[in-house]
XYZ file of C-alpha atoms in Angstrom:
291
model
C 23.919 -24.044 -9.454
C 27.532 -23.440 -10.989
C 31.010 -23.235 -8.821
C 30.522 -19.581 -9.038
C 27.326 -19.935 -7.517
C 28.651 -21.815 -4.440
C 27.877 -20.039 -1.390
C 30.790 -18.569 0.877
C 30.081 -20.415 3.562
C 30.517 -23.789 2.156
C 33.729 -25.442 2.687
C 35.406 -29.021 2.639
C 34.556 -31.677 5.113
C 38.470 -31.892 7.660
C 38.681 -35.562 6.101
C 38.131 -33.762 2.663
C 40.096 -31.418 3.402
C 43.006 -34.384 4.381
C 42.542 -36.102 1.480
C 43.138 -33.425 -0.570
C 46.055 -32.396 1.377
C 48.069 -35.890 1.124
C 46.750 -36.428 -2.905
C 48.744 -32.389 -3.035
C 51.800 -33.690 -0.994
C 52.167 -37.191 -3.258
C 52.070 -35.294 -6.612
C 53.402 -32.028 -5.605
C 56.912 -32.586 -7.362
C 54.512 -32.491 -10.964
C 53.498 -28.942 -10.263
C 55.541 -26.897 -12.642
C 54.549 -29.501 -15.110
C 50.654 -29.002 -14.189
C 51.351 -25.188 -14.833
C 53.146 -25.646 -17.716
C 50.405 -28.053 -19.705
C 48.032 -25.668 -17.446
C 46.270 -23.382 -20.846
C 45.265 -27.400 -22.356
C 44.079 -28.481 -19.808
C 41.672 -25.647 -19.339
C 39.049 -26.699 -20.720
C 39.013 -30.370 -19.341
C 38.636 -28.963 -16.228
C 35.689 -27.077 -17.082
C 34.169 -30.470 -18.646
C 34.358 -32.339 -15.173
C 32.891 -29.528 -12.892
C 29.743 -28.863 -15.629
C 29.541 -33.293 -15.459
C 30.050 -33.741 -12.248
C 27.394 -30.778 -11.367
C 25.209 -32.402 -13.235
C 25.888 -35.859 -11.578
C 25.430 -34.283 -8.161
C 21.873 -32.575 -9.142
C 20.510 -35.455 -10.387
C 21.774 -38.121 -7.413
C 22.118 -36.185 -4.160
C 19.203 -35.515 -2.384
C 17.599 -32.258 -1.648
C 17.869 -30.989 1.722
C 20.907 -32.789 2.374
C 23.024 -31.767 5.187
C 26.246 -32.506 3.136
C 25.233 -30.471 0.100
C 27.797 -27.691 0.252
C 30.427 -30.584 1.014
C 29.507 -32.767 -1.865
C 28.900 -30.088 -4.055
C 31.760 -27.972 -2.924
C 33.865 -30.903 -3.516
C 32.645 -31.971 -6.553
C 33.183 -28.651 -8.419
C 35.809 -27.252 -6.571
C 38.331 -30.148 -5.662
C 37.715 -32.995 -7.814
C 39.043 -31.457 -10.826
C 41.603 -29.728 -9.570
C 42.519 -33.595 -8.427
C 41.810 -34.516 -12.242
C 44.066 -31.881 -13.591
C 46.950 -33.386 -11.593
C 46.434 -37.122 -12.722
C 45.720 -35.948 -16.436
C 48.868 -35.195 -16.216
C 50.593 -37.828 -13.847
C 50.661 -41.031 -15.229
C 49.134 -44.349 -12.902
C 52.873 -45.289 -13.120
C 54.305 -42.148 -11.944
C 51.981 -42.581 -9.056
C 52.757 -45.897 -8.008
C 56.245 -44.488 -7.868
C 55.878 -41.651 -5.699
C 53.574 -43.834 -3.340
C 56.215 -46.085 -3.196
C 58.873 -43.926 -2.601
C 57.260 -42.612 0.494
C 56.130 -45.952 1.609
C 59.548 -47.561 1.490
C 61.357 -44.283 2.793
C 58.940 -43.610 5.793
C 58.926 -47.315 7.095
C 62.877 -47.277 5.683
C 64.086 -44.273 8.162
C 61.645 -45.624 11.057
C 63.454 -49.218 11.002
C 66.633 -48.120 10.431
C 66.561 -44.564 13.428
C 69.034 -46.075 15.813
C 71.891 -46.702 12.868
C 71.511 -42.987 11.642
C 72.344 -41.543 15.363
C 75.380 -44.202 16.027
C 76.972 -43.503 11.964
C 75.932 -39.713 13.320
C 78.057 -39.841 16.767
C 81.188 -41.876 14.667
C 81.863 -39.185 12.256
C 81.737 -36.615 14.877
C 84.157 -38.847 16.997
C 86.502 -39.636 13.858
C 87.541 -35.137 13.085
C 86.356 -32.098 13.274
C 83.550 -30.517 11.810
C 79.485 -31.700 11.666
C 78.342 -35.104 11.044
C 76.176 -34.231 8.171
C 77.430 -32.425 4.687
C 74.924 -30.124 2.762
C 75.370 -29.472 -0.951
C 72.883 -27.642 -3.492
C 71.941 -30.229 -6.313
C 69.943 -29.880 -9.461
C 66.577 -31.654 -9.416
C 64.049 -32.363 -11.535
C 63.763 -29.672 -14.460
C 66.660 -27.818 -13.039
C 65.459 -26.712 -9.400
C 67.870 -26.979 -7.109
C 67.454 -28.017 -3.989
C 69.515 -29.673 -0.781
C 70.604 -32.444 -0.372
C 72.036 -34.205 2.595
C 74.661 -36.347 3.140
C 76.851 -38.037 5.927
C 80.309 -36.061 6.091
C 83.072 -38.326 4.835
C 85.466 -36.008 4.631
C 88.023 -33.563 6.320
C 87.042 -29.508 6.835
C 90.050 -28.929 5.135
C 89.737 -31.150 2.336
C 89.574 -29.351 -0.156
C 93.031 -27.931 0.563
C 94.158 -31.874 0.017
C 92.681 -33.070 -3.009
C 94.255 -29.744 -4.493
C 97.889 -30.097 -3.174
C 98.340 -33.955 -4.445
C 96.715 -33.263 -7.966
C 99.049 -30.453 -8.116
C 102.424 -32.956 -7.217
C 101.223 -36.019 -8.687
C 100.025 -35.125 -12.713
C 98.756 -38.595 -12.883
C 96.239 -38.318 -10.057
C 95.548 -35.119 -11.762
C 94.710 -37.083 -14.957
C 92.397 -39.823 -13.119
C 90.269 -36.902 -11.643
C 89.275 -34.990 -14.731
C 88.385 -38.121 -15.952
C 86.492 -39.648 -13.445
C 85.498 -36.708 -11.073
C 86.771 -38.487 -8.373
C 90.032 -40.832 -7.403
C 90.099 -44.338 -5.519
C 92.366 -42.772 -2.613
C 90.823 -39.985 -1.824
C 93.122 -38.058 0.469
C 90.270 -35.730 1.734
C 88.250 -38.890 2.785
C 87.833 -39.220 6.385
C 88.991 -43.227 8.124
C 84.915 -43.360 9.197
C 84.311 -41.856 5.803
C 85.567 -44.526 3.780
C 84.064 -46.968 6.069
C 80.527 -45.056 4.907
C 81.790 -44.482 0.890
C 81.972 -48.728 1.068
C 78.530 -49.345 2.111
C 76.720 -46.115 0.359
C 75.757 -45.505 4.131
C 77.117 -41.787 3.514
C 73.639 -41.725 1.113
C 71.387 -42.097 4.286
C 70.215 -38.586 4.876
C 68.777 -38.335 1.385
C 65.831 -40.505 2.491
C 64.441 -36.952 3.485
C 65.117 -35.370 -0.027
C 62.592 -38.247 -0.925
C 59.795 -38.027 1.518
C 59.748 -34.493 0.441
C 59.779 -34.621 -3.181
C 63.270 -33.891 -4.593
C 64.639 -37.429 -5.093
C 62.918 -40.891 -5.915
C 64.572 -43.744 -4.396
C 65.806 -44.433 -8.272
C 66.960 -42.082 -10.745
C 69.401 -40.491 -12.545
C 72.495 -38.615 -10.150
C 71.983 -35.261 -8.776
C 74.392 -33.780 -10.751
C 75.506 -30.099 -9.379
C 75.243 -27.076 -12.019
C 78.895 -26.672 -12.508
C 78.703 -30.425 -14.244
C 75.729 -29.399 -16.330
C 78.239 -27.614 -19.153
C 80.163 -30.855 -19.480
C 77.089 -33.033 -20.498
C 77.046 -32.049 -24.268
C 73.233 -31.176 -24.444
C 72.294 -34.190 -22.786
C 71.242 -32.723 -19.394
C 68.085 -31.703 -20.943
C 67.622 -35.407 -21.042
C 68.376 -36.215 -17.448
C 66.373 -33.188 -16.112
C 63.494 -34.720 -17.370
C 63.711 -37.373 -14.380
C 63.430 -36.500 -10.604
C 67.648 -37.666 -9.365
C 67.587 -41.084 -7.411
C 69.237 -42.123 -4.152
C 70.062 -44.931 -6.317
C 70.448 -45.604 -10.154
C 71.633 -47.815 -13.077
C 75.543 -45.322 -12.457
C 75.520 -47.016 -9.004
C 74.532 -50.890 -9.910
C 76.837 -50.500 -12.801
C 80.762 -51.084 -12.736
C 80.975 -47.368 -11.510
C 84.663 -46.883 -10.210
C 85.574 -47.657 -14.073
C 83.193 -45.447 -15.796
C 83.877 -41.953 -16.710
C 81.920 -38.751 -16.378
C 80.223 -39.430 -19.590
C 79.633 -42.805 -19.342
C 77.351 -42.032 -15.890
C 75.693 -39.478 -17.955
C 74.903 -41.638 -20.868
C 73.514 -44.198 -17.962
C 71.474 -41.379 -16.889
C 69.544 -40.974 -20.237
C 69.298 -44.547 -20.797
C 67.522 -44.752 -17.185
C 65.663 -41.700 -18.622
C 64.510 -43.158 -21.701
C 63.695 -46.280 -20.840
C 62.287 -45.658 -17.780
C 59.369 -48.250 -16.211
C 57.759 -49.886 -12.566
C 59.993 -52.845 -13.665
C 63.192 -51.378 -13.940
C 63.219 -49.460 -10.993
C 62.309 -52.586 -8.869
C 65.496 -54.153 -10.465
C 67.975 -51.312 -9.995
C 66.388 -51.283 -6.327
C 67.006 -54.977 -5.642
C 70.525 -55.179 -7.658
C 71.279 -51.887 -5.059
C 70.579 -54.814 -1.823
C 73.490 -56.617 -3.257
C 76.215 -53.605 -4.191
C 74.955 -51.923 -0.647
C 76.394 -55.900 0.687
C 79.587 -56.678 -0.986
C 80.559 -53.115 -0.225
C 80.865 -52.214 -3.498
C 80.137 -48.682 -2.994
C 82.529 -45.278 -4.098
């Protein structure tokens, strides 16, 4: 029986649906790539379906109560999953799996810390505890990232006044896209930035698949125009909560240096590189050498 001849009342068991849902959640960030390569995968999927059906016909006992369930899984679900796996290499699958496991465990462990930080931000200055901003993700997909608010509500007005009054600071901001002594940053914000604690809400973006634990910096859309064509390389990867730039001498690195480091990460990526960056990130946080 071909896939098109499968009985209309046949369906997957809840257990099978749960398995497919879990795999789909893990692989969801690769969907645009799957769609892009679908024409070249079509023949492979057809072959997989035919082989699965033939194998079932030989191995499954006739009259089995699981006939419809098994045939539906083999001829419909399995080829789809094989299509995903054909696009997603094993190292990237491991990366996504580790992102989910480590992030969920981390959030469970630090939930009280998150609540304390949120309260401190609210008590220190007027405004919400979280700050939301649109960033550029993999393949140029826009997504919303959350951080603990580290600036005053009128921060942009404060910055404009300082840059207008001090040409040296204006040059520093033009070069680094930040100031060492930023007038926009609150007292609690300075502590959060020093230990990179303002980044913790981004763990939710990792769970959703918009970000990874390790990757290039999530850039603003307006920054892409300043990347001299390198944005195409950087946007090949999922942006990270931490990365090579964060564990480098970032205080002295101009914007083009950050881009160069992110390009190097994308072009030389390996699971071992991610593990090294995570270990170095821990040391940076403990030393309090964040921005």
